[in-house]
Amino acid sequence: MQQEPQIQEVVTRIRSLREDSDISLEQMAEATGRSVEEYKAQESGEQDFSFTFLYKCATTLGVDVIELLTGEAPNLTGYELTNKGEGLVIKRRAGFEYLHKAPFFRNKLAEPFVVTAPFLPEEQDKPIHLSYHEGQELDFVIQGKMLFAYEDHVEELEAGDLVYYNSNRGHGMIATGGEECVFLAIVLKPGSQIS
């Protein structure tokens, strides 16, 4: 398992790439769906950010999200084997842990993750936080239970259940049932076509 990237290193890469590309704070704020003040706080590392924020930054900057996280461009083209328990660890959003299962495959049509969502009692009676990003997503529950929200719809999923959706509309999930939920998340990039 690779060590989680340090936030300060990641935000330094984002800022450097933004400045090198002559992209303004206002343009990045708009691209990431934040106010200029929120964006500045996240780019400076003062405020934590989600994986969705990183994904939108990478898309706007024209790089693979892995390059923002590690400073290395993916370079594998034939295949990438990632053994059980291995991958690039990304911890974002209230204890969620993302294990990227193919970080160094170049020109990916999809981003594959094994996600561990913690059970948080304080989230059980609150509205589920919704994220938005271009493309489509597939979530397959491996262990535990989750509440999945899609705009104003809420579904309960358990091990073996799968949900596939347009991710440019509001979606989110929380673990339920008193234990963490582990699921496979495959984020398909917009315009992805297998040839």
CSV table of C-alpha atoms in Angstrom, one decimal:
chain,number,residue,atom,x,y,z
A,1,MET,CA,0.0,0.0,0.0
A,2,GLN,CA,1.4,3.4,-0.9
A,3,GLN,CA,1.5,6.1,1.6
A,4,GLU,CA,-1.2,8.8,1.5
A,5,PRO,CA,-0.1,12.0,-0.3
A,6,GLN,CA,0.5,15.0,2.0
A,7,ILE,CA,-2.1,17.7,1.6
A,8,GLN,CA,0.5,20.5,1.5
A,9,GLU,CA,2.4,18.8,-1.4
A,10,VAL,CA,-0.9,18.3,-3.3
A,11,VAL,CA,-2.1,22.0,-2.9
A,12,THR,CA,1.4,23.2,-3.9
A,13,ARG,CA,1.1,21.2,-7.1
A,14,ILE,CA,-2.4,22.5,-7.8
A,15,ARG,CA,-1.3,26.1,-7.2
A,16,SER,CA,1.9,25.7,-9.4
A,17,LEU,CA,0.0,24.1,-12.3
A,18,ARG,CA,-2.8,26.8,-12.1
A,19,GLU,CA,-0.2,29.6,-12.2
A,20,ASP,CA,1.8,27.9,-15.0
A,21,SER,CA,-1.4,27.5,-17.0
A,22,ASP,CA,-2.4,31.2,-16.4
A,23,ILE,CA,-5.7,30.0,-14.9
A,24,SER,CA,-7.2,32.6,-12.4
A,25,LEU,CA,-8.5,31.8,-9.0
A,26,GLU,CA,-12.0,32.8,-10.3
A,27,GLN,CA,-11.8,30.3,-13.1
A,28,MET,CA,-10.7,27.5,-10.7
A,29,ALA,CA,-13.4,28.4,-8.2
A,30,GLU,CA,-16.0,28.2,-11.0
A,31,ALA,CA,-14.6,24.9,-12.3
A,32,THR,CA,-14.7,23.3,-8.9
A,33,GLY,CA,-18.1,24.7,-7.9
A,34,ARG,CA,-16.8,26.9,-5.1
A,35,SER,CA,-16.8,30.5,-4.2
A,36,VAL,CA,-13.4,32.2,-4.7
A,37,GLU,CA,-12.9,32.4,-0.9
A,38,GLU,CA,-13.7,28.6,-0.5
A,39,TYR,CA,-11.3,27.8,-3.4
A,40,LYS,CA,-8.5,29.9,-2.0
A,41,ALA,CA,-8.9,28.2,1.4
A,42,GLN,CA,-8.7,24.8,-0.2
A,43,GLU,CA,-5.8,25.6,-2.6
A,44,SER,CA,-3.8,27.0,0.4
A,45,GLY,CA,-4.4,23.9,2.5
A,46,GLU,CA,-6.3,25.8,5.2
A,47,GLN,CA,-9.5,23.9,4.5
A,48,ASP,CA,-9.8,20.2,3.7
A,49,PHE,CA,-11.1,19.1,0.4
A,50,SER,CA,-12.9,16.1,-1.2
A,51,PHE,CA,-11.8,13.8,-3.9
A,52,THR,CA,-14.4,15.4,-6.2
A,53,PHE,CA,-12.5,18.7,-5.7
A,54,LEU,CA,-9.2,17.1,-6.7
A,55,TYR,CA,-10.8,15.4,-9.7
A,56,LYS,CA,-12.3,18.8,-10.9
A,57,CYS,CA,-8.9,20.5,-10.4
A,58,ALA,CA,-7.1,17.8,-12.4
A,59,THR,CA,-9.6,18.0,-15.2
A,60,THR,CA,-9.3,21.8,-15.4
A,61,LEU,CA,-5.5,21.7,-15.2
A,62,GLY,CA,-5.4,18.9,-17.9
A,63,VAL,CA,-3.6,16.4,-15.8
A,64,ASP,CA,-4.4,13.0,-14.3
A,65,VAL,CA,-5.6,13.3,-10.7
A,66,ILE,CA,-2.7,10.9,-9.7
A,67,GLU,CA,-0.2,13.5,-10.9
A,68,LEU,CA,-1.7,16.0,-8.4
A,69,LEU,CA,-1.5,13.4,-5.6
A,70,THR,CA,1.9,12.0,-6.3
A,71,GLY,CA,3.8,14.4,-8.6
A,72,GLU,CA,4.2,11.5,-11.0
A,73,ALA,CA,2.4,11.1,-14.3
A,74,PRO,CA,0.9,7.6,-14.8
A,75,ASN,CA,3.1,5.6,-17.2
A,76,LEU,CA,1.7,2.1,-17.6
A,77,THR,CA,-0.1,1.3,-20.8
A,78,GLY,CA,-0.7,-2.4,-21.1
A,79,TYR,CA,-2.0,-3.3,-17.7
A,80,GLU,CA,-1.6,-2.6,-14.0
A,81,LEU,CA,-1.9,-5.3,-11.3
A,82,THR,CA,-2.7,-4.1,-7.9
A,83,ASN,CA,-2.8,-6.9,-5.2
A,84,LYS,CA,-5.2,-7.2,-2.4
A,85,GLY,CA,-4.8,-4.4,0.2
A,86,GLU,CA,-2.6,-2.4,-2.2
A,87,GLY,CA,-3.2,0.8,-4.0
A,88,LEU,CA,-2.8,4.5,-3.5
A,89,VAL,CA,-4.4,5.6,-0.2
A,90,ILE,CA,-6.5,8.8,-0.3
A,91,LYS,CA,-8.2,9.9,2.9
A,92,ARG,CA,-10.8,12.7,2.3
A,93,ARG,CA,-14.2,13.7,3.6
A,94,ALA,CA,-15.0,12.8,7.2
A,95,GLY,CA,-12.9,9.6,7.4
A,96,PHE,CA,-13.7,8.1,4.0
A,97,GLU,CA,-10.7,6.2,2.7
A,98,TYR,CA,-10.3,5.7,-1.0
A,99,LEU,CA,-7.8,3.1,-2.2
A,100,HIS,CA,-7.0,3.8,-5.8
A,101,LYS,CA,-6.6,0.4,-7.4
A,102,ALA,CA,-4.9,1.5,-10.7
A,103,PRO,CA,-3.1,4.8,-10.0
A,104,PHE,CA,-0.3,4.4,-12.6
A,105,PHE,CA,-2.2,3.3,-15.6
A,106,ARG,CA,-2.0,6.0,-18.2
A,107,ASN,CA,-5.1,7.4,-20.1
A,108,LYS,CA,-7.6,5.7,-17.9
A,109,LEU,CA,-11.3,5.8,-19.0
A,110,ALA,CA,-12.3,5.2,-15.4
A,111,GLU,CA,-10.9,5.6,-11.9
A,112,PRO,CA,-11.3,2.4,-9.8
A,113,PHE,CA,-11.4,2.7,-6.0
A,114,VAL,CA,-12.2,0.5,-3.0
A,115,VAL,CA,-13.8,3.0,-0.6
A,116,THR,CA,-14.3,2.5,3.1
A,117,ALA,CA,-17.0,4.7,4.6
A,118,PRO,CA,-17.0,4.9,8.4
A,119,PHE,CA,-20.2,4.6,10.4
A,120,LEU,CA,-20.8,7.9,12.0
A,121,PRO,CA,-23.8,8.1,14.4
A,122,GLU,CA,-24.0,11.9,13.9
A,123,GLU,CA,-24.7,11.5,10.2
A,124,GLN,CA,-27.6,9.1,10.5
A,125,ASP,CA,-30.4,11.8,11.0
A,126,LYS,CA,-28.9,14.5,8.8
A,127,PRO,CA,-29.3,15.1,5.0
A,128,ILE,CA,-26.6,13.3,3.1
A,129,HIS,CA,-24.0,15.6,1.6
A,130,LEU,CA,-24.2,15.6,-2.2
A,131,SER,CA,-21.3,15.7,-4.6
A,132,TYR,CA,-21.3,16.5,-8.3
A,133,HIS,CA,-18.7,15.5,-11.0
A,134,GLU,CA,-18.8,14.9,-14.7
A,135,GLY,CA,-19.3,11.4,-16.0
A,136,GLN,CA,-20.9,8.3,-14.6
A,137,GLU,CA,-20.2,6.2,-11.5
A,138,LEU,CA,-20.8,2.6,-10.5
A,139,ASP,CA,-20.8,1.7,-6.7
A,140,PHE,CA,-20.9,-2.0,-5.7
A,141,VAL,CA,-21.2,-2.8,-2.0
A,142,ILE,CA,-18.7,-5.4,-0.8
A,143,GLN,CA,-19.3,-5.3,3.0
A,144,GLY,CA,-21.8,-3.5,5.3
A,145,LYS,CA,-24.7,-1.3,4.4
A,146,MET,CA,-25.1,2.2,3.0
A,147,LEU,CA,-27.7,4.8,2.4
A,148,PHE,CA,-27.3,6.2,-1.1
A,149,ALA,CA,-28.8,9.6,-2.0
A,150,TYR,CA,-29.4,10.7,-5.5
A,151,GLU,CA,-30.9,14.2,-5.6
A,152,ASP,CA,-34.2,13.6,-3.6
A,153,HIS,CA,-34.1,9.8,-3.8
A,154,VAL,CA,-32.6,7.7,-1.0
A,155,GLU,CA,-31.9,3.9,-1.3
A,156,GLU,CA,-30.6,1.4,1.2
A,157,LEU,CA,-27.9,-0.9,-0.2
A,158,GLU,CA,-26.2,-3.9,1.3
A,159,ALA,CA,-23.4,-6.3,0.3
A,160,GLY,CA,-24.0,-7.5,-3.3
A,161,ASP,CA,-26.1,-4.4,-4.3
A,162,LEU,CA,-24.9,-2.1,-7.1
A,163,VAL,CA,-26.0,1.4,-8.2
A,164,TYR,CA,-25.0,3.0,-11.5
A,165,TYR,CA,-25.7,6.7,-12.1
A,166,ASN,CA,-25.0,10.0,-13.8
A,167,SER,CA,-22.6,11.6,-11.4
A,168,ASN,CA,-23.1,15.2,-12.7
A,169,ARG,CA,-26.3,15.1,-10.5
A,170,GLY,CA,-26.2,15.3,-6.7
A,171,HIS,CA,-25.2,12.0,-5.1
A,172,GLY,CA,-23.8,10.9,-1.8
A,173,MET,CA,-23.7,8.0,0.6
A,174,ILE,CA,-23.2,7.2,4.3
A,175,ALA,CA,-22.5,3.9,6.1
A,176,THR,CA,-25.5,2.6,8.1
A,177,GLY,CA,-26.2,-0.4,10.3
A,178,GLY,CA,-23.6,0.4,13.0
A,179,GLU,CA,-20.5,-0.6,10.9
A,180,GLU,CA,-18.3,0.7,8.1
A,181,CYS,CA,-19.3,0.1,4.5
A,182,VAL,CA,-16.8,-1.0,2.0
A,183,PHE,CA,-17.6,-0.6,-1.7
A,184,LEU,CA,-16.0,-0.7,-5.1
A,185,ALA,CA,-16.5,2.7,-6.8
A,186,ILE,CA,-15.7,3.1,-10.5
A,187,VAL,CA,-15.8,6.7,-11.7
A,188,LEU,CA,-16.2,6.8,-15.5
A,189,LYS,CA,-14.8,10.0,-17.2
A,190,PRO,CA,-17.1,12.0,-19.5
A,191,GLY,CA,-16.9,10.8,-23.1
A,192,SER,CA,-15.2,7.5,-22.1
A,193,GLN,CA,-15.5,4.9,-24.9
A,194,ILE,CA,-14.0,1.5,-25.0
A,195,SER,CA,-12.7,0.8,-28.5
